[in-house]
PDB file of C-alpha atoms in Angstrom:
ATOM      1  CA  UNK A   1       0.000   0.000   0.000  1.00  0.00           C
ATOM      2  CA  UNK A   2       1.418   3.365  -0.976  1.00  0.00           C
ATOM      3  CA  UNK A   3       1.756   6.488   1.202  1.00  0.00           C
ATOM      4  CA  UNK A   4      -0.434   5.237   4.055  1.00  0.00           C
ATOM      5  CA  UNK A   5      -1.139   7.874   6.718  1.00  0.00           C
ATOM      6  CA  UNK A   6      -1.102   7.127  10.434  1.00  0.00           C
ATOM      7  CA  UNK A   7      -4.890   7.554  10.582  1.00  0.00           C
ATOM      8  CA  UNK A   8      -5.496   5.116   7.735  1.00  0.00           C
ATOM      9  CA  UNK A   9      -3.040   2.593   9.171  1.00  0.00           C
ATOM     10  CA  UNK A  10      -4.702   2.664  12.599  1.00  0.00           C
ATOM     11  CA  UNK A  11      -8.240   2.615  11.186  1.00  0.00           C
ATOM     12  CA  UNK A  12      -8.040   0.192   8.238  1.00  0.00           C
ATOM     13  CA  UNK A  13      -4.877  -1.922   8.518  1.00  0.00           C
ATOM     14  CA  UNK A  14      -3.851  -2.369  12.138  1.00  0.00           C
ATOM     15  CA  UNK A  15      -7.134  -3.891  13.427  1.00  0.00           C
ATOM     16  CA  UNK A  16      -7.031  -6.633  10.754  1.00  0.00           C
ATOM     17  CA  UNK A  17      -3.824  -8.076  12.289  1.00  0.00           C
ATOM     18  CA  UNK A  18      -2.344  -9.149   8.959  1.00  0.00           C
ATOM     19  CA  UNK A  19       1.046  -8.334   7.406  1.00  0.00           C
ATOM     20  CA  UNK A  20       1.087  -5.448   4.933  1.00  0.00           C
ATOM     21  CA  UNK A  21       3.865  -3.860   2.825  1.00  0.00           C
ATOM     22  CA  UNK A  22       3.778  -0.049   3.038  1.00  0.00           C
ATOM     23  CA  UNK A  23       5.536   1.870   0.256  1.00  0.00           C
ATOM     24  CA  UNK A  24       6.296   5.539  -0.321  1.00  0.00           C
ATOM     25  CA  UNK A  25       6.797   6.229   3.402  1.00  0.00           C
ATOM     26  CA  UNK A  26       8.795   9.247   4.564  1.00  0.00           C
ATOM     27  CA  UNK A  27      11.822   7.580   6.166  1.00  0.00           C
ATOM     28  CA  UNK A  28      14.343  10.430   6.230  1.00  0.00           C
ATOM     29  CA  UNK A  29      17.668  10.734   4.434  1.00  0.00           C
ATOM     30  CA  UNK A  30      18.790   7.164   5.175  1.00  0.00           C
ATOM     31  CA  UNK A  31      17.285   5.839   1.919  1.00  0.00           C
ATOM     32  CA  UNK A  32      19.556   8.082  -0.169  1.00  0.00           C
ATOM     33  CA  UNK A  33      22.591   8.564   2.105  1.00  0.00           C
ATOM     34  CA  UNK A  34      23.271   5.049   3.305  1.00  0.00           C
ATOM     35  CA  UNK A  35      25.896   3.169   1.328  1.00  0.00           C
ATOM     36  CA  UNK A  36      28.508   0.731   2.605  1.00  0.00           C
ATOM     37  CA  UNK A  37      31.101   3.553   2.488  1.00  0.00           C
ATOM     38  CA  UNK A  38      28.920   6.051   4.349  1.00  0.00           C
ATOM     39  CA  UNK A  39      27.888   3.512   7.010  1.00  0.00           C
ATOM     40  CA  UNK A  40      31.440   2.398   7.686  1.00  0.00           C
ATOM     41  CA  UNK A  41      32.708   5.941   8.250  1.00  0.00           C
ATOM     42  CA  UNK A  42      29.605   7.324  10.044  1.00  0.00           C
ATOM     43  CA  UNK A  43      29.969   5.215  13.178  1.00  0.00           C
ATOM     44  CA  UNK A  44      33.705   4.555  13.019  1.00  0.00           C
ATOM     45  CA  UNK A  45      35.412   1.593  14.610  1.00  0.00           C
ATOM     46  CA  UNK A  46      33.256   0.859  17.648  1.00  0.00           C
ATOM     47  CA  UNK A  47      33.136  -2.885  18.334  1.00  0.00           C
ATOM     48  CA  UNK A  48      30.031  -4.864  17.347  1.00  0.00           C
ATOM     49  CA  UNK A  49      29.127  -8.484  18.102  1.00  0.00           C
ATOM     50  CA  UNK A  50      28.097 -10.338  14.956  1.00  0.00           C
ATOM     51  CA  UNK A  51      26.984 -13.775  13.770  1.00  0.00           C
ATOM     52  CA  UNK A  52      29.359 -15.485  11.329  1.00  0.00           C
ATOM     53  CA  UNK A  53      28.216 -18.519   9.337  1.00  0.00           C
ATOM     54  CA  UNK A  54      29.824 -20.679   6.638  1.00  0.00           C
ATOM     55  CA  UNK A  55      26.377 -21.478   5.182  1.00  0.00           C
ATOM     56  CA  UNK A  56      23.632 -19.074   4.071  1.00  0.00           C
ATOM     57  CA  UNK A  57      20.862 -20.719   6.128  1.00  0.00           C
ATOM     58  CA  UNK A  58      21.413 -19.772   9.742  1.00  0.00           C
ATOM     59  CA  UNK A  59      19.926 -22.123  12.312  1.00  0.00           C
ATOM     60  CA  UNK A  60      19.369 -20.832  15.823  1.00  0.00           C
ATOM     61  CA  UNK A  61      18.428 -24.285  17.149  1.00  0.00           C
ATOM     62  CA  UNK A  62      21.590 -26.142  16.072  1.00  0.00           C
ATOM     63  CA  UNK A  63      23.677 -22.918  16.353  1.00  0.00           C
ATOM     64  CA  UNK A  64      25.482 -23.388  13.027  1.00  0.00           C
ATOM     65  CA  UNK A  65      27.203 -20.023  13.435  1.00  0.00           C
ATOM     66  CA  UNK A  66      29.711 -18.418  15.759  1.00  0.00           C
ATOM     67  CA  UNK A  67      29.700 -15.040  17.477  1.00  0.00           C
ATOM     68  CA  UNK A  68      32.640 -12.789  16.728  1.00  0.00           C
ATOM     69  CA  UNK A  69      33.519  -9.156  17.385  1.00  0.00           C
ATOM     70  CA  UNK A  70      34.697  -6.683  14.748  1.00  0.00           C
ATOM     71  CA  UNK A  71      35.072  -2.908  14.517  1.00  0.00           C
ATOM     72  CA  UNK A  72      31.860  -1.613  12.892  1.00  0.00           C
ATOM     73  CA  UNK A  73      33.628  -0.125   9.842  1.00  0.00           C
ATOM     74  CA  UNK A  74      35.483  -3.403   9.135  1.00  0.00           C
ATOM     75  CA  UNK A  75      32.282  -5.411   9.625  1.00  0.00           C
ATOM     76  CA  UNK A  76      30.295  -3.274   7.127  1.00  0.00           C
ATOM     77  CA  UNK A  77      32.976  -3.641   4.472  1.00  0.00           C
ATOM     78  CA  UNK A  78      33.138  -7.411   4.976  1.00  0.00           C
ATOM     79  CA  UNK A  79      29.339  -7.840   4.961  1.00  0.00           C
ATOM     80  CA  UNK A  80      29.170  -5.917   1.666  1.00  0.00           C
ATOM     81  CA  UNK A  81      31.667  -8.201  -0.117  1.00  0.00           C
ATOM     82  CA  UNK A  82      31.077 -11.781  -1.274  1.00  0.00           C
ATOM     83  CA  UNK A  83      34.583 -13.207  -0.923  1.00  0.00           C
ATOM     84  CA  UNK A  84      36.869 -12.130   1.879  1.00  0.00           C
ATOM     85  CA  UNK A  85      40.614 -11.662   2.037  1.00  0.00           C
ATOM     86  CA  UNK A  86      40.343 -11.729   5.817  1.00  0.00           C
ATOM     87  CA  UNK A  87      37.876 -14.093   7.451  1.00  0.00           C
ATOM     88  CA  UNK A  88      37.117 -16.192  10.534  1.00  0.00           C
ATOM     89  CA  UNK A  89      35.869 -19.517   9.100  1.00  0.00           C
ATOM     90  CA  UNK A  90      35.827 -19.466   5.289  1.00  0.00           C
ATOM     91  CA  UNK A  91      36.435 -16.967   2.511  1.00  0.00           C
ATOM     92  CA  UNK A  92      32.739 -16.921   1.527  1.00  0.00           C
ATOM     93  CA  UNK A  93      31.352 -16.745   5.080  1.00  0.00           C
ATOM     94  CA  UNK A  94      28.179 -14.731   5.765  1.00  0.00           C
ATOM     95  CA  UNK A  95      27.763 -11.987   8.353  1.00  0.00           C
ATOM     96  CA  UNK A  96      24.772 -10.797  10.304  1.00  0.00           C
ATOM     97  CA  UNK A  97      24.456  -7.961  12.812  1.00  0.00           C
ATOM     98  CA  UNK A  98      21.444  -7.753  15.077  1.00  0.00           C
ATOM     99  CA  UNK A  99      22.115  -4.751  17.286  1.00  0.00           C
ATOM    100  CA  UNK A 100      21.738  -5.202  21.037  1.00  0.00           C
ATOM    101  CA  UNK A 101      21.732  -2.901  24.051  1.00  0.00           C
ATOM    102  CA  UNK A 102      24.884  -1.961  25.981  1.00  0.00           C
ATOM    103  CA  UNK A 103      24.278  -4.978  28.230  1.00  0.00           C
ATOM    104  CA  UNK A 104      22.368  -7.419  26.000  1.00  0.00           C
ATOM    105  CA  UNK A 105      20.817  -9.155  29.017  1.00  0.00           C
ATOM    106  CA  UNK A 106      19.385  -5.965  30.514  1.00  0.00           C
ATOM    107  CA  UNK A 107      19.192  -3.281  27.825  1.00  0.00           C
ATOM    108  CA  UNK A 108      17.028  -3.156  24.725  1.00  0.00           C
ATOM    109  CA  UNK A 109      18.388  -2.272  21.299  1.00  0.00           C
ATOM    110  CA  UNK A 110      17.788   1.396  20.472  1.00  0.00           C
ATOM    111  CA  UNK A 111      19.442   2.838  17.365  1.00  0.00           C
ATOM    112  CA  UNK A 112      19.415   6.301  18.999  1.00  0.00           C
ATOM    113  CA  UNK A 113      21.727   5.002  21.750  1.00  0.00           C
ATOM    114  CA  UNK A 114      23.892   2.455  19.906  1.00  0.00           C
ATOM    115  CA  UNK A 115      24.211   4.256  16.540  1.00  0.00           C
ATOM    116  CA  UNK A 116      23.379   7.918  17.260  1.00  0.00           C
ATOM    117  CA  UNK A 117      24.931   9.305  14.054  1.00  0.00           C
ATOM    118  CA  UNK A 118      22.932   6.948  11.824  1.00  0.00           C
ATOM    119  CA  UNK A 119      19.772   7.423  13.916  1.00  0.00           C
ATOM    120  CA  UNK A 120      19.679  11.086  12.819  1.00  0.00           C
ATOM    121  CA  UNK A 121      19.189   9.936   9.208  1.00  0.00           C
ATOM    122  CA  UNK A 122      16.100   7.864  10.002  1.00  0.00           C
ATOM    123  CA  UNK A 123      12.550   9.057  10.430  1.00  0.00           C
ATOM    124  CA  UNK A 124      10.701   6.180  12.108  1.00  0.00           C
ATOM    125  CA  UNK A 125       6.964   6.113  11.261  1.00  0.00           C
ATOM    126  CA  UNK A 126       5.317   7.099  14.557  1.00  0.00           C
ATOM    127  CA  UNK A 127       2.163   5.071  14.164  1.00  0.00           C
ATOM    128  CA  UNK A 128       1.998   4.180  17.852  1.00  0.00           C
ATOM    129  CA  UNK A 129       2.137   6.073  21.156  1.00  0.00           C
ATOM    130  CA  UNK A 130       5.588   6.965  22.511  1.00  0.00           C
ATOM    131  CA  UNK A 131       5.097   4.882  25.672  1.00  0.00           C
ATOM    132  CA  UNK A 132       4.357   1.814  23.517  1.00  0.00           C
ATOM    133  CA  UNK A 133       7.837   1.932  21.928  1.00  0.00           C
ATOM    134  CA  UNK A 134       9.916  -1.106  22.853  1.00  0.00           C
ATOM    135  CA  UNK A 135      13.037  -1.235  20.684  1.00  0.00           C
ATOM    136  CA  UNK A 136      14.634  -0.241  17.389  1.00  0.00           C
ATOM    137  CA  UNK A 137      16.902  -2.992  16.114  1.00  0.00           C
ATOM    138  CA  UNK A 138      19.544  -2.174  13.507  1.00  0.00           C
ATOM    139  CA  UNK A 139      20.240  -5.123  11.175  1.00  0.00           C
ATOM    140  CA  UNK A 140      22.914  -5.665   8.516  1.00  0.00           C
ATOM    141  CA  UNK A 141      23.150  -8.879   6.466  1.00  0.00           C
ATOM    142  CA  UNK A 142      25.428 -10.341   3.842  1.00  0.00           C
ATOM    143  CA  UNK A 143      23.851 -11.146   0.465  1.00  0.00           C
ATOM    144  CA  UNK A 144      22.156 -14.559   0.494  1.00  0.00           C
ATOM    145  CA  UNK A 145      21.795 -14.818   4.265  1.00  0.00           C
ATOM    146  CA  UNK A 146      18.604 -16.541   5.448  1.00  0.00           C
ATOM    147  CA  UNK A 147      17.315 -16.277   9.012  1.00  0.00           C
ATOM    148  CA  UNK A 148      15.360 -19.027  10.761  1.00  0.00           C
ATOM    149  CA  UNK A 149      11.551 -18.877  10.867  1.00  0.00           C
ATOM    150  CA  UNK A 150      10.328 -17.413  14.158  1.00  0.00           C
ATOM    151  CA  UNK A 151       7.651 -15.246  15.750  1.00  0.00           C
ATOM    152  CA  UNK A 152       7.910 -12.180  17.975  1.00  0.00           C
ATOM    153  CA  UNK A 153       5.433 -11.307  20.717  1.00  0.00           C
ATOM    154  CA  UNK A 154       5.291  -7.632  19.761  1.00  0.00           C
ATOM    155  CA  UNK A 155       4.091  -5.868  16.638  1.00  0.00           C
ATOM    156  CA  UNK A 156       6.855  -4.499  14.462  1.00  0.00           C
ATOM    157  CA  UNK A 157       7.786  -2.578  11.360  1.00  0.00           C
ATOM    158  CA  UNK A 158      10.617  -4.007   9.274  1.00  0.00           C
ATOM    159  CA  UNK A 159      12.035  -0.933   7.528  1.00  0.00           C
ATOM    160  CA  UNK A 160      14.194  -1.954   4.563  1.00  0.00           C
ATOM    161  CA  UNK A 161      16.718   0.856   4.019  1.00  0.00           C
ATOM    162  CA  UNK A 162      19.203  -0.747   1.595  1.00  0.00           C
ATOM    163  CA  UNK A 163      19.091  -3.855  -0.567  1.00  0.00           C
ATOM    164  CA  UNK A 164      16.300  -6.332  -1.311  1.00  0.00           C
ATOM    165  CA  UNK A 165      14.739  -8.864   1.019  1.00  0.00           C
ATOM    166  CA  UNK A 166      12.336 -11.723   0.540  1.00  0.00           C
ATOM    167  CA  UNK A 167      10.050 -12.408   3.486  1.00  0.00           C
ATOM    168  CA  UNK A 168       7.988 -15.602   3.826  1.00  0.00           C
ATOM    169  CA  UNK A 169       5.239 -15.441   6.455  1.00  0.00           C
ATOM    170  CA  UNK A 170       2.881 -17.902   8.153  1.00  0.00           C
ATOM    171  CA  UNK A 171      -0.226 -17.147  10.171  1.00  0.00           C
ATOM    172  CA  UNK A 172      -0.245 -17.842  13.941  1.00  0.00           C
ATOM    173  CA  UNK A 173      -3.017 -20.362  13.357  1.00  0.00           C
ATOM    174  CA  UNK A 174      -0.580 -22.526  11.342  1.00  0.00           C
ATOM    175  CA  UNK A 175       1.654 -23.061  14.390  1.00  0.00           C
ATOM    176  CA  UNK A 176       0.660 -26.794  14.523  1.00  0.00           C
ATOM    177  CA  UNK A 177       2.352 -27.377  11.148  1.00  0.00           C
ATOM    178  CA  UNK A 178       5.600 -25.494  11.787  1.00  0.00           C
ATOM    179  CA  UNK A 179       7.359 -27.921  14.157  1.00  0.00           C
ATOM    180  CA  UNK A 180       8.091 -25.361  16.842  1.00  0.00           C
ATOM    181  CA  UNK A 181      10.851 -25.321  19.381  1.00  0.00           C
ATOM    182  CA  UNK A 182      10.042 -22.317  21.551  1.00  0.00           C
ATOM    183  CA  UNK A 183       9.532 -19.306  19.260  1.00  0.00           C
ATOM    184  CA  UNK A 184      11.405 -20.939  16.358  1.00  0.00           C
ATOM    185  CA  UNK A 185      10.477 -23.428  13.627  1.00  0.00           C
ATOM    186  CA  UNK A 186      12.679 -26.448  12.995  1.00  0.00           C
ATOM    187  CA  UNK A 187      11.926 -26.194   9.251  1.00  0.00           C
ATOM    188  CA  UNK A 188      14.905 -24.184   8.014  1.00  0.00           C
ATOM    189  CA  UNK A 189      14.529 -24.593   4.276  1.00  0.00           C
ATOM    190  CA  UNK A 190      11.017 -23.287   3.666  1.00  0.00           C
ATOM    191  CA  UNK A 191      11.508 -23.574  -0.125  1.00  0.00           C
ATOM    192  CA  UNK A 192      12.574 -27.245  -0.145  1.00  0.00           C
ATOM    193  CA  UNK A 193      11.376 -28.690   3.174  1.00  0.00           C
ATOM    194  CA  UNK A 194      12.209 -32.248   4.190  1.00  0.00           C
ATOM    195  CA  UNK A 195       8.658 -33.622   4.077  1.00  0.00           C
ATOM    196  CA  UNK A 196       9.660 -37.007   5.438  1.00  0.00           C
ATOM    197  CA  UNK A 197      10.825 -35.282   8.581  1.00  0.00           C
ATOM    198  CA  UNK A 198       8.156 -32.521   8.533  1.00  0.00           C
ATOM    199  CA  UNK A 199       5.079 -33.996   6.764  1.00  0.00           C
ATOM    200  CA  UNK A 200       2.567 -31.504   8.193  1.00  0.00           C
ATOM    201  CA  UNK A 201       4.505 -28.510   6.878  1.00  0.00           C
ATOM    202  CA  UNK A 202       2.606 -28.700   3.555  1.00  0.00           C
ATOM    203  CA  UNK A 203      -0.529 -27.599   5.443  1.00  0.00           C
ATOM    204  CA  UNK A 204       0.997 -24.258   6.467  1.00  0.00           C
ATOM    205  CA  UNK A 205      -0.228 -21.516   4.120  1.00  0.00           C
ATOM    206  CA  UNK A 206       2.703 -19.513   2.806  1.00  0.00           C
ATOM    207  CA  UNK A 207       2.529 -15.747   2.295  1.00  0.00           C
ATOM    208  CA  UNK A 208       5.440 -14.036   0.561  1.00  0.00           C
ATOM    209  CA  UNK A 209       6.567 -10.513  -0.216  1.00  0.00           C
ATOM    210  CA  UNK A 210       9.644  -8.809  -1.635  1.00  0.00           C
ATOM    211  CA  UNK A 211      10.935  -5.648   0.009  1.00  0.00           C
ATOM    212  CA  UNK A 212      12.825  -3.015  -1.963  1.00  0.00           C
ATOM    213  CA  UNK A 213      14.849  -0.211  -0.374  1.00  0.00           C
ATOM    214  CA  UNK A 214      12.377   2.201   1.240  1.00  0.00           C
ATOM    215  CA  UNK A 215       9.625  -0.399   1.837  1.00  0.00           C
ATOM    216  CA  UNK A 216       8.174  -1.049   5.287  1.00  0.00           C
ATOM    217  CA  UNK A 217       6.636  -4.406   6.252  1.00  0.00           C
ATOM    218  CA  UNK A 218       4.151  -4.452   9.141  1.00  0.00           C
ATOM    219  CA  UNK A 219       4.533  -7.817  10.920  1.00  0.00           C
ATOM    220  CA  UNK A 220       1.834  -8.315  13.564  1.00  0.00           C
ATOM    221  CA  UNK A 221       2.804 -10.110  16.779  1.00  0.00           C
ATOM    222  CA  UNK A 222       2.767 -13.933  16.544  1.00  0.00           C
ATOM    223  CA  UNK A 223       3.075 -14.023  12.720  1.00  0.00           C
ATOM    224  CA  UNK A 224       5.964 -16.302  11.740  1.00  0.00           C
ATOM    225  CA  UNK A 225       8.523 -14.865   9.348  1.00  0.00           C
ATOM    226  CA  UNK A 226      11.549 -16.156   7.456  1.00  0.00           C
ATOM    227  CA  UNK A 227      13.828 -13.547   5.889  1.00  0.00           C
ATOM    228  CA  UNK A 228      16.368 -13.811   3.053  1.00  0.00           C
ATOM    229  CA  UNK A 229      18.634 -10.885   2.178  1.00  0.00           C
ATOM    230  CA  UNK A 230      18.822 -11.138  -1.594  1.00  0.00           C
ATOM    231  CA  UNK A 231      21.520  -8.440  -1.572  1.00  0.00           C
ATOM    232  CA  UNK A 232      23.769  -6.861   1.056  1.00  0.00           C
ATOM    233  CA  UNK A 233      21.038  -5.340   3.194  1.00  0.00           C
ATOM    234  CA  UNK A 234      20.503  -2.773   5.910  1.00  0.00           C
ATOM    235  CA  UNK A 235      17.239  -2.630   7.824  1.00  0.00           C
ATOM    236  CA  UNK A 236      15.703  -1.299  11.000  1.00  0.00           C
ATOM    237  CA  UNK A 237      13.083  -3.177  12.990  1.00  0.00           C
ATOM    238  CA  UNK A 238      10.876  -1.143  15.296  1.00  0.00           C
ATOM    239  CA  UNK A 239       8.959  -3.088  17.936  1.00  0.00           C
ATOM    240  CA  UNK A 240       6.127  -1.698  20.021  1.00  0.00           C
ATOM    241  CA  UNK A 241       3.837  -3.012  22.753  1.00  0.00           C
ATOM    242  CA  UNK A 242       0.417  -4.036  21.512  1.00  0.00           C
ATOM    243  CA  UNK A 243      -0.686  -5.341  24.942  1.00  0.00           C
ATOM    244  CA  UNK A 244      -0.645  -3.384  28.236  1.00  0.00           C
ATOM    245  CA  UNK A 245       2.971  -2.945  29.412  1.00  0.00           C
ATOM    246  CA  UNK A 246       2.503  -5.222  32.445  1.00  0.00           C
ATOM    247  CA  UNK A 247       1.601  -8.177  30.169  1.00  0.00           C
ATOM    248  CA  UNK A 248       5.231  -8.555  29.053  1.00  0.00           C
ATOM    249  CA  UNK A 249       8.114 -10.284  30.781  1.00  0.00           C
ATOM    250  CA  UNK A 250      10.306  -7.594  32.377  1.00  0.00           C
ATOM    251  CA  UNK A 251      13.459  -9.578  31.540  1.00  0.00           C
ATOM    252  CA  UNK A 252      12.684  -9.647  27.806  1.00  0.00           C
ATOM    253  CA  UNK A 253      15.182  -7.501  25.898  1.00  0.00           C
ATOM    254  CA  UNK A 254      14.563  -9.123  22.493  1.00  0.00           C
ATOM    255  CA  UNK A 255      10.760  -8.920  22.263  1.00  0.00           C
ATOM    256  CA  UNK A 256      10.369 -12.685  21.923  1.00  0.00           C
ATOM    257  CA  UNK A 257       9.476 -13.973  25.396  1.00  0.00           C
ATOM    258  CA  UNK A 258       5.873 -15.076  25.664  1.00  0.00           C
ATOM    259  CA  UNK A 259       3.509 -12.780  27.605  1.00  0.00           C
ATOM    260  CA  UNK A 260       3.449 -13.537  31.337  1.00  0.00           C
ATOM    261  CA  UNK A 261      -0.060 -15.045  31.277  1.00  0.00           C
ATOM    262  CA  UNK A 262       0.881 -17.330  28.357  1.00  0.00           C
ATOM    263  CA  UNK A 263       4.012 -18.547  30.178  1.00  0.00           C
ATOM    264  CA  UNK A 264       1.960 -19.279  33.306  1.00  0.00           C
ATOM    265  CA  UNK A 265      -0.683 -21.137  31.265  1.00  0.00           C
ATOM    266  CA  UNK A 266       1.978 -23.323  29.632  1.00  0.00           C
ATOM    267  CA  UNK A 267       3.487 -24.136  33.048  1.00  0.00           C
ATOM    268  CA  UNK A 268       0.030 -25.114  34.344  1.00  0.00           C
ATOM    269  CA  UNK A 269      -0.534 -27.290  31.269  1.00  0.00           C
ATOM    270  CA  UNK A 270       2.833 -29.007  31.816  1.00  0.00           C
ATOM    271  CA  UNK A 271       1.770 -29.768  35.403  1.00  0.00           C
ATOM    272  CA  UNK A 272      -1.592 -31.110  34.186  1.00  0.00           C
ATOM    273  CA  UNK A 273       0.121 -33.426  31.697  1.00  0.00           C
ATOM    274  CA  UNK A 274       2.487 -34.641  34.420  1.00  0.00           C
ATOM    275  CA  UNK A 275      -0.542 -35.395  36.599  1.00  0.00           C
ATOM    276  CA  UNK A 276      -2.116 -37.467  33.802  1.00  0.00           C
ATOM    277  CA  UNK A 277       0.977 -39.698  33.871  1.00  0.00           C
ATOM    278  CA  UNK A 278      -0.366 -41.159  37.138  1.00  0.00           C
ATOM    279  CA  UNK A 279      -3.057 -42.938  35.090  1.00  0.00           C
ATOM    280  CA  UNK A 280      -2.735 -46.020  32.851  1.00  0.00           C
ATOM    281  CA  UNK A 281      -2.353 -45.257  29.139  1.00  0.00           C
ATOM    282  CA  UNK A 282      -6.004 -45.925  28.183  1.00  0.00           C
ATOM    283  CA  UNK A 283      -7.266 -43.412  30.779  1.00  0.00           C
ATOM    284  CA  UNK A 284      -4.499 -40.937  30.056  1.00  0.00           C
ATOM    285  CA  UNK A 285      -5.426 -40.939  26.362  1.00  0.00           C
ATOM    286  CA  UNK A 286      -9.153 -40.492  27.124  1.00  0.00           C
ATOM    287  CA  UNK A 287      -8.703 -37.566  29.520  1.00  0.00           C
ATOM    288  CA  UNK A 288      -6.097 -35.916  27.287  1.00  0.00           C
ATOM    289  CA  UNK A 289      -8.634 -35.956  24.431  1.00  0.00           C
ATOM    290  CA  UNK A 290     -11.248 -34.406  26.726  1.00  0.00           C
ATOM    291  CA  UNK A 291      -8.773 -31.673  27.669  1.00  0.00           C
ATOM    292  CA  UNK A 292      -8.022 -30.975  23.975  1.00  0.00           C
ATOM    293  CA  UNK A 293     -11.773 -30.598  23.318  1.00  0.00           C
ATOM    294  CA  UNK A 294     -12.107 -28.117  26.184  1.00  0.00           C
ATOM    295  CA  UNK A 295      -9.184 -26.063  24.910  1.00  0.00           C
ATOM    296  CA  UNK A 296     -10.707 -26.041  21.411  1.00  0.00           C
ATOM    297  CA  UNK A 297     -14.123 -24.974  22.706  1.00  0.00           C
ATOM    298  CA  UNK A 298     -12.692 -22.220  24.887  1.00  0.00           C
ATOM    299  CA  UNK A 299      -9.826 -20.815  22.903  1.00  0.00           C
ATOM    300  CA  UNK A 300      -9.752 -21.591  19.179  1.00  0.00           C
ATOM    301  CA  UNK A 301     -10.802 -18.895  16.733  1.00  0.00           C
ATOM    302  CA  UNK A 302     -12.019 -19.692  13.252  1.00  0.00           C
ATOM    303  CA  UNK A 303     -12.013 -16.251  11.686  1.00  0.00           C
ATOM    304  CA  UNK A 304      -8.503 -15.565  10.629  1.00  0.00           C
ATOM    305  CA  UNK A 305      -7.219 -15.685   7.025  1.00  0.00           C
TER     306      UNK A 305
END
């Protein structure tokens, strides 16, 4: 959708809770100023912690990457090139920066604090109240890098500043087909999935979009997304709180810990399942099925797309 105003976004798009690509947004000078050269000199040689992988498909579950530290200017130059003279693991290794707070365990990512010079070039669409703001995450990826499929518990804008990205999305209601481990899907290769290992994955309805420089993707909370940087790419993710502030886990600096009530419910369910183990299998099966029916009656919705 082109040139969407705040009023139109809040009235027509936001309540539908579906992903939308917004084009023609006023994002500041970043869309014209930011090049690999400009980025590398703007913030100098401050150290950044990055992911380094020998393969394009990064897997957070098996951790097929290593964390390394580089001066920001060196990192940008390396991420922008395909083959490296200097490298950690292999000459065609991929790099990924996901900015974090000063103390990653306690502080949220905020481009205004971690990259103040670059922050001046960006005009973040203020489509939410100031007190709802959670974080602004600066991201830089090598060409070809693919991130694992995951969901976040907060709404966010993915602002593509440089380069092209492909984003594949799945609705929250398709969670049963995505083979989840926490917030992440075990199905890494969404284009050529191993259907012997993941037979139900074919039932998950795939949505796909391509982001050009200057595009903004609205990703509602709980929507799964898998991102490929088709070119060296620079983006900014802005997360905000959709639920009342007290609903979120205070220790969450990444925006991906389940809301407090959801965490408590899962703990209670785990205890209930443990209790069922006191029964013989025939009874356990019967009462588990009754519990599933109650959950379906109480909590399933049938009205999403």
